[in-house]
Coordinates of C-alpha atoms and ligand atoms in Angstrom, one line a residue:
M287 CA -5.8 -3.8 7.2
C288 CA -7.7 -1.5 9.7
G289 CA -7.2 2.0 11.2
I290 CA -6.4 3.4 14.7
V291 CA -6.8 6.8 16.2
A292 CA -6.0 7.5 19.6
Y293 CA -6.4 11.5 21.5
I294 CA -5.1 12.0 25.5
G295 CA -4.5 15.8 26.6
E296 CA -6.5 18.9 26.7
R297 CA -8.7 18.8 24.2
Q298 CA -12.3 17.3 23.6
A299 CA -11.2 14.1 22.0
S300 CA -13.7 12.5 20.7
P301 CA -14.3 15.2 17.4
I302 CA -10.3 14.5 16.8
I303 CA -11.0 10.5 16.7
M304 CA -13.8 11.0 14.2
E305 CA -11.8 13.1 11.7
G306 CA -9.2 10.9 12.1
L307 CA -11.0 7.9 11.1
K308 CA -12.1 9.6 8.1
R309 CA -8.6 10.1 7.5
L310 CA -8.2 6.6 8.4
E311 CA -11.0 5.3 6.1
Y312 CA -9.2 3.7 3.2
R313 CA -7.3 1.5 5.5
G314 CA -10.7 -0.5 6.0
Y315 CA -14.7 0.5 6.3
D316 CA -16.3 -2.7 7.1
S317 CA -17.1 -1.6 10.6
A318 CA -16.3 1.8 12.7
G319 CA -16.4 3.0 16.4
I320 CA -15.0 4.7 19.0
S321 CA -14.3 4.8 23.1
I322 CA -14.2 7.6 25.0
Y323 CA -13.7 8.5 29.0
H324 CA -15.1 10.5 30.8
D325 CA -16.6 8.7 34.4
K326 CA -16.8 6.3 32.5
I327 CA -16.6 4.6 29.5
K328 CA -18.6 5.0 26.6
T329 CA -18.5 2.9 23.4
F330 CA -20.2 3.2 20.1
K331 CA -19.4 1.1 17.2
K332 CA -21.4 0.5 13.9
Q333 CA -21.2 -1.7 10.8
G334 CA -20.3 0.2 7.6
K335 CA -18.5 3.7 7.1
V336 CA -17.4 6.1 9.7
L337 CA -20.6 8.0 8.1
E338 CA -22.9 5.5 9.9
L339 CA -20.7 6.0 13.1
E340 CA -21.8 9.0 12.8
K341 CA -25.4 9.3 12.5
I342 CA -25.7 6.7 16.0
I343 CA -23.8 9.1 18.2
E344 CA -25.3 12.3 17.0
G345 CA -26.8 13.7 20.2
E346 CA -24.7 11.5 22.4
D347 CA -22.6 13.4 25.4
L348 CA -19.0 12.1 24.1
Q349 CA -17.4 14.6 26.2
G350 CA -13.9 13.7 27.1
T351 CA -10.1 14.2 27.0
V352 CA -9.5 10.1 26.5
G353 CA -10.3 8.1 23.7
F354 CA -9.6 6.1 20.5
G355 CA -11.5 4.8 17.3
H356 CA -11.4 2.1 15.0
T357 CA -12.1 1.4 11.4
R358 CA -12.2 -2.0 10.4
W359 CA -11.0 -4.2 7.2
A360 CA -12.9 -7.9 8.9
T361 CA -10.0 -11.0 9.2
H362 CA -11.8 -12.8 12.0
G363 CA -15.5 -12.3 11.4
P364 CA -17.8 -11.1 9.3
P365 CA -18.6 -7.1 9.4
N366 CA -21.7 -6.4 11.7
D367 CA -22.2 -4.5 14.9
V368 CA -20.7 -6.8 17.3
N369 CA -17.9 -7.9 15.9
A370 CA -16.6 -4.0 14.7
H371 CA -13.9 -2.7 17.4
P372 CA -13.5 -1.5 20.1
H373 CA -13.8 -4.8 21.9
T374 CA -14.6 -4.6 25.6
S375 CA -13.5 -6.9 28.2
N376 CA -15.9 -9.1 30.3
S377 CA -15.7 -6.8 33.5
G378 CA -16.7 -3.4 31.2
D379 CA -13.4 -1.6 32.7
I380 CA -11.1 -2.7 29.5
V381 CA -11.3 -1.4 26.3
L382 CA -9.2 -2.4 22.9
I383 CA -8.8 -1.7 19.7
H384 CA -6.6 -3.8 17.2
N385 CA -5.2 -4.2 13.8
G386 CA -4.0 -7.3 12.8
I387 CA -4.5 -11.2 13.3
I388 CA -4.0 -13.3 17.1
E389 CA -2.7 -16.7 15.8
N390 CA -3.3 -18.1 18.7
Y391 CA -6.7 -17.2 19.2
A392 CA -8.5 -20.0 19.7
S393 CA -6.5 -21.4 22.5
L394 CA -6.4 -18.6 24.4
K395 CA -10.2 -18.4 24.3
A396 CA -10.2 -21.7 25.3
A397 CA -8.7 -21.3 28.4
L398 CA -10.3 -18.1 29.1
M399 CA -13.3 -19.7 29.1
D400 CA -12.5 -22.7 31.3
L401 CA -12.1 -19.3 33.7
G402 CA -15.7 -18.7 33.2
Y403 CA -15.1 -15.6 30.5
S404 CA -18.1 -15.3 27.9
F405 CA -17.6 -13.8 24.5
T406 CA -20.0 -11.9 22.2
S407 CA -18.0 -11.7 18.6
E408 CA -16.1 -13.9 16.2
T409 CA -13.1 -11.7 16.8
D410 CA -9.7 -12.0 18.2
T411 CA -9.8 -9.0 19.2
E412 CA -12.1 -10.1 21.8
V413 CA -10.2 -12.5 23.2
L414 CA -6.9 -10.4 23.6
V415 CA -9.0 -7.9 25.7
N416 CA -10.2 -10.3 27.8
L417 CA -7.0 -11.5 28.4
I418 CA -5.4 -8.4 29.2
E419 CA -8.3 -8.4 32.3
E420 CA -7.5 -11.8 33.0
V421 CA -3.9 -11.8 33.6
Q422 CA -4.0 -7.7 35.1
K423 CA -6.8 -9.4 37.6
S424 CA -4.8 -12.6 38.3
R425 CA -1.4 -10.5 38.6
N426 CA -2.5 -7.8 40.2
L427 CA -0.8 -5.9 37.4
T428 CA -1.0 -2.0 36.1
I429 CA -2.6 -1.8 32.7
G430 CA 0.6 -1.4 31.2
E431 CA 2.0 -4.2 33.2
A432 CA -1.2 -6.7 32.3
V433 CA -0.7 -5.2 28.4
R434 CA 3.0 -6.2 28.4
Q435 CA 2.4 -9.9 29.9
S436 CA -0.1 -10.6 27.9
L437 CA 1.4 -10.0 24.7
N438 CA 4.3 -12.1 25.9
M439 CA 2.1 -15.6 25.3
V440 CA 0.5 -13.8 21.8
V441 CA 1.2 -15.0 18.7
G442 CA 0.5 -13.0 15.1
A443 CA 0.5 -9.4 14.0
Y444 CA -0.8 -6.5 16.1
A445 CA -1.1 -3.1 17.0
I446 CA -3.3 -2.3 19.3
V447 CA -4.7 0.4 22.0
V448 CA -6.4 -0.2 25.4
I449 CA -8.1 1.8 28.1
D450 CA -8.5 0.8 31.1
A451 CA -11.6 3.2 33.3
K452 CA -9.5 1.9 36.7
E453 CA -6.4 4.3 35.4
P454 CA -8.2 6.6 33.0
D455 CA -5.0 9.0 32.8
K456 CA -3.7 6.7 30.3
I457 CA -3.4 4.9 27.2
I458 CA -1.3 1.8 26.1
G459 CA -0.4 1.1 22.8
A460 CA 2.1 -1.5 21.6
K461 CA 3.1 -3.0 18.2
N462 CA 4.2 -6.3 16.5
S463 CA 4.2 -6.4 12.3
S464 CA 1.1 -3.6 12.3
P465 CA 2.0 0.1 11.7
L466 CA 1.5 2.2 14.7
V467 CA 2.9 5.7 15.0
C468 CA 2.7 8.4 18.1
G469 CA 1.8 11.9 17.4
V470 CA 3.5 14.2 20.1
G471 CA 1.9 17.6 21.3
E472 CA 1.8 20.3 23.3
N473 CA 0.3 18.5 27.0
E474 CA -1.5 15.9 24.1
L475 CA -0.4 12.6 22.9
F476 CA -1.8 10.8 19.9
L477 CA -1.6 7.2 18.1
A478 CA -2.5 6.4 14.6
S479 CA -1.7 3.9 12.3
D480 CA -0.1 6.5 9.7
A481 CA 0.3 9.8 10.2
T482 CA -2.9 11.2 8.3
P483 CA -5.0 11.3 11.5
I484 CA -1.7 13.8 13.6
V485 CA -0.7 15.8 10.6
K486 CA -3.4 18.6 11.7
Y487 CA -2.1 18.6 15.3
T488 CA 1.9 18.2 15.3
D489 CA 4.5 17.1 13.1
K490 CA 6.3 15.6 15.6
V491 CA 6.2 11.8 15.4
I492 CA 7.8 8.6 17.5
Y493 CA 8.0 5.6 15.1
I494 CA 7.2 2.4 17.7
K495 CA 9.3 -0.2 17.1
E496 CA 8.6 -4.1 16.6
D497 CA 7.4 -5.8 20.6
E498 CA 7.6 -2.3 22.0
V499 CA 4.9 -1.3 24.7
I500 CA 4.2 2.5 24.9
T501 CA 2.5 4.7 28.0
L502 CA 0.8 7.9 26.8
C503 CA -0.3 10.1 29.8
D504 CA -2.8 12.2 30.6
D505 CA 0.2 15.1 31.5
G506 CA 1.9 15.1 28.0
T507 CA 4.4 12.4 28.9
Y508 CA 5.1 9.0 27.7
S509 CA 7.4 5.8 28.2
I510 CA 8.3 3.0 26.0
V511 CA 9.2 -0.5 27.0
N512 CA 9.9 -3.9 24.9
L513 CA 8.2 -7.2 25.9
E514 CA 10.9 -8.1 27.7
N515 CA 9.9 -4.6 29.9
E516 CA 13.5 -2.9 28.6
V517 CA 12.6 0.9 28.5
T518 CA 13.5 1.9 25.0
E519 CA 14.3 5.0 23.7
N520 CA 12.7 6.1 20.2
P521 CA 13.8 9.5 19.0
I522 CA 11.4 12.1 18.0
E523 CA 11.1 12.6 14.6
H524 CA 9.6 15.6 12.3
I525 CA 7.0 14.8 9.0
D526 CA 6.9 16.7 6.6
L527 CA 3.2 15.7 5.2
K528 CA 1.0 18.4 4.9
L529 CA -2.8 18.7 5.2
E530 CA -3.8 19.9 1.8
S531 CA -1.9 16.8 0.4
I532 CA -4.5 14.4 1.8
E533 CA -7.4 16.5 0.8
K534 CA -8.6 15.9 -3.2
A535 CA -7.9 19.2 -3.9
G536 CA -11.2 19.7 -6.2
F537 CA -11.2 16.1 -7.6
E538 CA -14.0 13.9 -7.6
H539 CA -12.2 10.8 -6.0
F540 CA -8.6 10.6 -4.3
M541 CA -7.9 8.2 -7.7
L542 CA -8.3 10.6 -10.1
K543 CA -5.7 13.3 -8.5
E544 CA -3.4 10.5 -7.8
I545 CA -3.4 10.0 -11.7
Y546 CA -3.5 13.9 -12.1
Q547 CA -0.6 13.9 -10.2
Q548 CA 1.9 11.7 -11.3
P549 CA 3.4 14.7 -14.1
I550 CA 4.4 16.0 -10.5
T551 CA 5.2 12.8 -8.1
I552 CA 7.3 11.2 -11.2
A553 CA 8.8 14.5 -11.5
E554 CA 9.5 14.4 -7.0
S555 CA 11.4 10.9 -7.2
M556 CA 13.6 11.9 -9.3
R557 CA 14.8 15.0 -8.0
G558 CA 18.2 15.2 -6.9
R559 CA 18.9 12.5 -7.7
I560 CA 19.6 12.9 -12.0
N561 CA 21.1 15.3 -14.1
A562 CA 21.0 14.4 -17.9
A563 CA 22.6 17.3 -18.7
E564 CA 26.0 17.0 -16.4
G565 CA 25.8 13.9 -17.0
W566 CA 24.9 12.0 -13.6
A567 CA 22.6 10.0 -11.9
K568 CA 22.4 9.0 -7.9
L569 CA 20.4 7.0 -5.3
G570 CA 21.7 7.6 -1.4
G571 CA 20.6 4.3 -0.7
M572 CA 22.9 2.7 -2.9
A573 CA 25.9 4.4 -3.0
E574 CA 26.6 3.0 0.6
Y575 CA 26.4 -0.8 -0.6
M576 CA 27.3 -0.2 -4.3
N577 CA 30.4 -2.1 -4.6
R578 CA 28.0 -5.4 -2.6
I579 CA 25.1 -4.7 -5.0
K580 CA 27.7 -4.7 -8.3
Q581 CA 29.2 -8.0 -8.0
A582 CA 25.4 -9.5 -6.3
D583 CA 24.8 -12.5 -8.4
R584 CA 21.5 -12.6 -8.6
I585 CA 18.7 -9.9 -7.9
I586 CA 15.2 -10.8 -6.4
L587 CA 12.9 -8.6 -6.2
T588 CA 9.4 -9.6 -4.0
A589 CA 6.2 -7.4 -3.7
C590 CA 2.3 -7.9 -3.5
G591 CA 0.1 -6.3 -6.1
T592 CA 1.0 -3.7 -8.6
S593 CA 3.8 -3.5 -6.5
W594 CA 4.5 -6.9 -7.9
H595 CA 4.2 -5.8 -11.3
S596 CA 7.1 -2.7 -10.5
A597 CA 8.7 -5.8 -9.9
L598 CA 8.0 -7.8 -12.7
I599 CA 9.0 -4.2 -15.4
A600 CA 12.6 -4.1 -12.9
E601 CA 13.3 -7.6 -14.2
Y602 CA 13.0 -6.7 -17.7
L603 CA 15.2 -3.5 -17.0
F604 CA 17.9 -5.2 -14.6
E605 CA 18.5 -7.8 -17.0
E606 CA 19.0 -5.9 -20.0
L607 CA 20.6 -2.8 -18.3
A608 CA 23.0 -4.3 -16.0
R609 CA 22.9 -8.3 -16.8
I610 CA 22.0 -9.3 -13.6
P611 CA 20.2 -12.0 -13.0
T612 CA 17.2 -10.9 -11.8
E613 CA 13.2 -12.9 -10.4
V614 CA 10.4 -11.6 -9.2
E615 CA 8.7 -13.4 -6.2
Y616 CA 5.3 -13.1 -4.7
A617 CA 5.3 -12.1 -1.1
S618 CA 3.2 -14.6 -0.1
E619 CA 4.8 -17.4 -1.5
F620 CA 8.8 -16.4 -1.2
R621 CA 8.1 -16.1 2.6
Y622 CA 6.7 -19.7 2.6
R623 CA 8.3 -21.6 0.2
N624 CA 12.0 -22.5 1.7
P625 CA 13.7 -20.7 -1.2
I626 CA 17.7 -20.9 -1.9
I627 CA 18.9 -17.3 -0.2
K628 CA 22.5 -16.9 -0.7
T629 CA 24.6 -13.7 0.9
N630 CA 25.4 -12.7 -2.5
D631 CA 21.5 -11.6 -3.0
F632 CA 20.5 -8.8 -3.8
I633 CA 16.8 -8.6 -2.3
I634 CA 14.8 -5.4 -3.7
A635 CA 11.1 -5.1 -1.8
L636 CA 8.5 -3.2 -3.4
S637 CA 5.4 -1.9 -1.6
Q638 CA 4.0 1.5 -1.5
S639 CA 2.3 1.5 1.9
G640 CA 5.4 0.0 3.4
E641 CA 3.2 -2.3 5.8
T642 CA 1.9 -5.7 3.3
A643 CA 2.6 -8.4 5.6
D644 CA 3.5 -10.6 3.5
T645 CA 6.5 -8.4 1.9
L646 CA 7.3 -7.8 5.2
A647 CA 7.5 -11.0 5.9
A648 CA 8.8 -12.2 3.1
I649 CA 12.3 -9.7 3.8
K650 CA 12.9 -10.7 6.9
M651 CA 13.2 -14.7 6.2
A652 CA 15.7 -13.4 3.6
K653 CA 17.0 -10.8 6.1
D654 CA 17.7 -13.9 8.0
R655 CA 19.4 -15.9 5.9
G656 CA 22.3 -13.0 5.0
A657 CA 20.7 -11.5 2.0
L658 CA 21.4 -7.4 1.2
I659 CA 17.7 -6.4 1.6
Y660 CA 16.9 -2.6 0.0
G661 CA 13.5 -1.0 0.4
I662 CA 11.8 0.9 -2.3
V663 CA 8.7 2.4 -0.4
N664 CA 6.3 5.8 -0.2
V665 CA 5.6 6.0 3.7
V666 CA 8.4 7.3 5.1
G667 CA 9.4 5.3 8.5
S668 CA 7.1 2.4 7.4
S669 CA 7.8 -1.2 8.6
I670 CA 9.2 -2.7 5.8
A671 CA 11.4 1.0 5.4
R672 CA 13.0 0.5 9.3
E673 CA 13.5 -3.3 8.1
T674 CA 15.7 -3.0 5.3
H675 CA 19.5 -2.3 5.3
A676 CA 18.9 0.5 2.7
G677 CA 16.8 1.8 0.3
S678 CA 14.9 4.8 -1.5
Y679 CA 11.9 6.4 -0.6
I680 CA 9.8 7.3 -4.0
H681 CA 8.3 10.4 -2.6
A682 CA 5.3 10.2 -4.6
G683 CA 2.9 11.5 -1.5
P684 CA -0.2 10.1 0.4
E685 CA -1.6 8.0 -2.1
I686 CA -4.9 7.5 -0.6
G687 CA -7.3 6.2 -3.2
V688 CA -7.3 2.1 -3.3
A689 CA -6.1 1.6 -6.3
S690 CA -2.2 1.9 -6.5
T691 CA -1.5 4.8 -9.7
K692 CA 1.0 7.2 -8.4
A693 CA 3.0 4.9 -6.5
F694 CA 3.1 2.5 -9.5
T695 CA 5.2 5.2 -11.6
S696 CA 7.2 6.3 -8.9
Q697 CA 8.1 2.8 -8.5
L698 CA 9.3 2.8 -11.7
T699 CA 11.1 5.7 -12.1
V700 CA 13.1 4.7 -9.2
L701 CA 13.7 1.0 -10.4
S702 CA 14.5 2.5 -13.8
L703 CA 17.2 4.4 -12.4
M704 CA 18.6 2.1 -10.5
A705 CA 18.6 0.3 -13.4
I706 CA 20.7 2.7 -15.9
I707 CA 22.7 3.9 -12.5
L708 CA 24.0 -0.1 -12.5
G709 CA 23.9 -0.6 -16.0
Y710 CA 26.7 2.0 -16.0
E711 CA 28.1 1.5 -13.2
K712 CA 28.6 -2.4 -14.2
G713 CA 29.9 -0.9 -17.9
M714 CA 27.0 -2.7 -19.7
I715 CA 26.2 0.2 -21.3
S716 CA 27.6 3.2 -23.0
Q717 CA 28.3 7.0 -22.1
G718 CA 26.1 7.9 -24.8
Y719 CA 22.9 5.3 -24.1
Y720 CA 23.6 6.2 -20.5
R721 CA 22.9 10.4 -20.8
Q722 CA 19.8 8.8 -23.7
L723 CA 18.1 7.1 -21.3
L724 CA 19.1 9.8 -18.4
T725 CA 17.6 12.5 -20.8
E726 CA 14.5 10.9 -21.5
L727 CA 13.6 10.0 -17.8
E728 CA 13.3 13.7 -17.2
S729 CA 11.3 14.4 -20.4
I730 CA 8.6 11.7 -18.8
P731 CA 6.6 13.7 -16.9
A732 CA 6.0 16.3 -19.8
K733 CA 5.1 13.5 -21.6
V734 CA 2.7 12.1 -18.8
E735 CA 0.8 15.9 -19.0
R736 CA 0.2 15.2 -23.4
I737 CA -1.6 11.9 -22.3
L738 CA -4.0 13.5 -19.5
K739 CA -4.9 15.7 -22.2
V740 CA -6.9 13.2 -24.3
D741 CA -8.8 12.2 -20.8
D742 CA -12.2 13.1 -22.8
H743 CA -10.9 10.4 -25.7
I744 CA -10.6 7.9 -23.1
K745 CA -13.8 8.9 -20.7
Y746 CA -15.1 8.0 -24.6
I747 CA -14.0 4.5 -25.2
A748 CA -15.1 4.3 -21.6
S749 CA -18.1 4.4 -22.3
E750 CA -18.4 2.1 -25.2
I751 CA -17.0 -0.9 -23.2
K752 CA -18.3 -0.1 -20.0
D753 CA -20.9 -2.8 -19.6
A754 CA -18.6 -5.4 -20.4
N755 CA -18.5 -8.6 -18.4
N756 CA -14.9 -9.9 -19.3
S757 CA -11.8 -8.0 -20.7
L758 CA -8.0 -9.2 -21.8
Y759 CA -5.4 -7.2 -22.0
L760 CA -2.2 -7.9 -24.0
G761 CA 1.2 -6.8 -24.0
R762 CA 4.9 -8.1 -24.9
G763 CA 8.4 -7.4 -23.0
Y764 CA 8.1 -3.8 -21.5
N765 CA 4.7 -4.0 -21.4
F766 CA 3.6 -7.4 -20.5
P767 CA 3.7 -6.5 -17.2
V768 CA 1.5 -3.7 -17.9
A769 CA -1.4 -5.4 -19.3
L770 CA -1.2 -6.9 -16.0
E771 CA -1.5 -3.5 -14.1
G772 CA -4.5 -2.6 -16.7
A773 CA -6.2 -5.6 -16.0
L774 CA -5.7 -5.2 -12.1
K775 CA -6.9 -1.6 -12.4
L776 CA -9.9 -2.1 -14.1
K777 CA -11.0 -5.3 -11.8
E778 CA -10.2 -3.8 -8.2
I779 CA -12.4 -0.5 -9.0
S780 CA -15.2 -1.8 -11.8
Y781 CA -15.8 -5.2 -10.8
I782 CA -15.2 -6.4 -14.1
H783 CA -13.5 -9.7 -14.8
A784 CA -10.2 -8.6 -16.5
E785 CA -7.3 -10.7 -17.6
G786 CA -3.6 -9.3 -18.6
Y787 CA -1.4 -11.7 -20.9
P788 CA 1.8 -12.1 -22.4
A789 CA 0.1 -11.2 -25.9
A790 CA 1.6 -14.3 -28.3
E791 CA 0.5 -16.4 -24.8
M792 CA -2.9 -15.5 -25.7
K793 CA -3.1 -18.5 -29.0
H794 CA -2.3 -21.0 -25.7
G795 CA -5.7 -20.7 -24.7
P796 CA -7.0 -17.0 -23.9
I797 CA -8.0 -17.1 -27.5
A798 CA -10.8 -18.9 -27.3
L799 CA -12.8 -16.4 -24.9
I800 CA -12.4 -13.5 -27.4
D801 CA -16.3 -12.7 -29.1
M802 CA -17.6 -9.4 -30.6
H803 CA -18.5 -8.7 -26.9
M804 CA -15.1 -8.6 -25.1
P805 CA -12.8 -5.9 -25.2
I806 CA -9.1 -6.3 -25.9
V807 CA -6.9 -4.1 -24.8
V808 CA -3.8 -4.3 -26.4
I809 CA -0.3 -2.2 -25.5
A810 CA 1.5 -1.8 -28.7
T811 CA 4.3 0.8 -28.2
N812 CA 7.2 -1.4 -28.4
K813 CA 9.6 -0.7 -30.9
R814 CA 10.8 -4.1 -30.3
Y815 CA 9.0 -6.9 -31.7
Y816 CA 6.4 -4.4 -33.0
D817 CA 5.3 -6.5 -36.2
K818 CA 4.7 -9.2 -33.5
V819 CA 2.1 -7.3 -31.8
V820 CA 0.4 -6.3 -34.9
S821 CA 0.2 -10.2 -35.8
N822 CA -1.5 -10.6 -32.4
I823 CA -3.9 -7.9 -33.0
E824 CA -4.9 -9.4 -36.5
E825 CA -5.7 -12.9 -34.7
V826 CA -8.0 -11.0 -32.3
K827 CA -9.7 -9.2 -34.8
A828 CA -10.2 -12.1 -36.9
R829 CA -12.0 -13.3 -34.2
K830 CA -14.6 -9.9 -33.9
G831 CA -12.5 -8.4 -30.4
I832 CA -12.9 -5.0 -29.7
I833 CA -10.0 -4.6 -29.9
I834 CA -8.4 -1.0 -27.9
A835 CA -5.0 -0.2 -28.6
V836 CA -2.1 2.0 -26.7
V837 CA 0.2 2.9 -29.6
T838 CA 3.0 5.4 -30.3
E839 CA 2.1 8.7 -31.5
G840 CA 1.7 9.0 -35.6
D841 CA 1.0 5.0 -35.5
T842 CA -1.4 3.9 -38.9
A843 CA -0.9 0.7 -38.9
I844 CA -3.0 -0.6 -36.1
K845 CA -5.1 2.6 -36.4
A846 CA -6.0 0.4 -39.4
L847 CA -6.7 -2.3 -37.4
A848 CA -8.1 -1.0 -34.1
D849 CA -11.9 0.0 -32.9
F850 CA -10.5 2.5 -30.4
V851 CA -6.7 3.8 -30.1
I852 CA -5.2 5.7 -27.6
E853 CA -1.6 7.4 -28.8
V854 CA 0.8 8.3 -26.1
P855 CA 4.6 10.3 -27.0
T856 CA 7.5 7.7 -27.8
T857 CA 10.3 7.2 -25.8
E858 CA 13.2 4.2 -24.9
D859 CA 11.3 0.8 -25.2
P860 CA 12.7 0.0 -21.2
L861 CA 10.9 3.3 -20.2
S862 CA 7.6 2.7 -21.7
P863 CA 5.9 1.5 -19.4
L864 CA 6.0 4.7 -17.9
L865 CA 3.5 5.9 -20.5
S866 CA 1.4 2.8 -21.6
V867 CA 0.2 2.6 -18.2
I868 CA -1.6 6.3 -17.6
P869 CA -3.8 5.0 -20.5
L870 CA -4.9 2.1 -18.4
Q871 CA -5.5 4.1 -15.2
M872 CA -7.9 6.5 -16.7
L873 CA -9.8 3.9 -18.4
A874 CA -10.2 1.9 -15.4
Y875 CA -11.0 4.8 -13.4
H876 CA -13.6 6.2 -16.2
I877 CA -15.5 2.8 -16.4
A878 CA -15.7 2.4 -13.1
V879 CA -16.9 5.9 -12.3
M880 CA -19.8 5.3 -15.2
R881 CA -20.3 1.5 -13.5
D882 CA -21.3 3.7 -10.2
C883 CA -18.8 2.3 -8.4
N884 CA -16.9 3.4 -4.8
V885 CA -13.8 4.5 -6.9
D886 CA -11.5 5.2 -3.6
Q887 CA -12.6 2.2 -1.3
P888 CA -13.7 -0.9 -3.4
R889 CA -15.5 -3.4 -2.1
N890 CA -13.4 -6.4 0.2
L891 CA -10.2 -4.2 -1.0
A892 CA -8.3 -1.9 2.0
K893 CA -5.5 0.6 1.1
S894 CA -2.5 -1.8 2.9
V895 CA -3.0 -5.3 3.6
T896 CA -1.5 -5.7 7.1
V897 CA -2.5 -9.1 7.4
E898 CA -1.9 -12.3 5.7
Ligands
AGP1112 C1 -3.0 -2.3 -6.3 O1 -3.4 -1.4 -7.1 C2 -4.1 -3.0 -4.7 N1 -4.0 -2.1 -4.2 C3 -2.8 -4.0 -4.4 O2 -3.0 -4.3 -5.4 C4 -1.8 -2.7 -3.7 O3 -0.5 -2.7 -4.7 C5 -0.9 -4.6 -2.8 O4 -1.5 -4.7 -1.9 C6 0.9 -3.6 -2.2 O5 0.6 -2.9 -1.3 P1 1.7 -2.2 -0.9 O6 2.6 -1.7 -2.4 O7 1.7 -1.0 -0.6 O8 2.5 -3.0 -0.9

């Protein structure tokens, strides 16, 4: 996934672009580049973070009120200066930045080479910019038309921005499957991958839809057509994203800030949706389709990564509380395996970014087969959100750290609400249990607050195991997916190999790995099958594994067995992941910091994987 930011208006473009690139760096940081027009196009680009780009443009004359910038997450061609965006056409007149993948770039490249075009990079993007040049020249078109007609020849996912030195009074943007949003200011316009580079200047945005081409003019006007050249209307919407919500607010890393925000963000995901005292809970997105959802023969949850772990927990929730058969699918598998989908299936897509390519494609496939598609998404107006029939935003605010934390617990909060509401609507849970669960759910933010207070103890444990090379995370029932999530957190930010397993599964192989050097994290907060988890811990201890146990406050049995214990408040089993995951987030964070890893931007990762 890459970051795009573009500006056309009355102000100098480069400061706006460079600051915007820094806000987008979480989307990818293999390389960065900028192009500015002033009498001619000037382009600077460099492997590495935006800081590296800043170093090479220092002292350069970057005057100009039209320009764009790009941060890259490499898909075609390794991260280096040559493959960095922007890419320039052979004539030097046209520059382009791109987020996505051109699937048919090889055949297009061959055809262009036959026409005499040469290429310096290994990217699909350089093929696209020269295709646009060829279409423009051979058909004598404006840059806007050349872009539109070229995109009709392209197969793949893209969000692109194009500047042509022959028409410097405009910028052309276009999207298909990758995100692109237009900011509308006073006599100035912006394009960006998301709203973070825009919110400082305007709260008015236009969400560009699939297969649309937008032309931004230097007089502040714009026009949008689809690939068939039909004018389309896109309403101006107002976003309430505040700049301070993007900053670190005094924390060393965005990830730590977002871990500590969870009492607030969990409460935000419930705001206006629950009142235990009055005995009600509601999700607006469900109301319109409630009958169809209640009659669903099956729920299918599809997602990737951490969101897939939320889906696994939701499987336990929906089957236990609502008694609806529930399945969980990796989106990347679901989209291609030609699944049997019926019109009476209820598909739930989980995605923090709302832009994950596999998840978007999976729900498009399911939608085409007649299923009801519901989205549980964080980013308002994102592609997945706009592809669904209905949905519930999780209201976690911008999640900048690549490792997902607050979005995970906010997803779980909404999913818990859905399962409780459905269970009660279908008569599967008593009114008494319904109100008990709502009351317990309302108490979760305060309980998370209590866990955050043992941060120093968790930091000490981290110092004791930070040099491990491998680790196992074990859990049962609702805490099995939590074990997977804890393992993912550790491996993606500390680069320690970690695997999550159902606790009972350990005997079927992984136990062979256990020795005195291996930390074993056991989530043991279950009320149900507590004794089984204790047995699993004893099996680990017999093999001298280092046991870190997450237990319910007051536990004594496991305290006697474990090397380290982290206590969390008690809660109902269905809600236990909301608490048991917090220490695992903190443990992973501290270990990563102690190992001098880049916590917010781990190597090889990006915040949202908008390509396959
Ligand atoms: C989680 O820490 C990872 N960054 C990653 O697995 C992420 O959850 C996954 O890419 C899905 O992203 P989404 O929720 O934005 O769809």
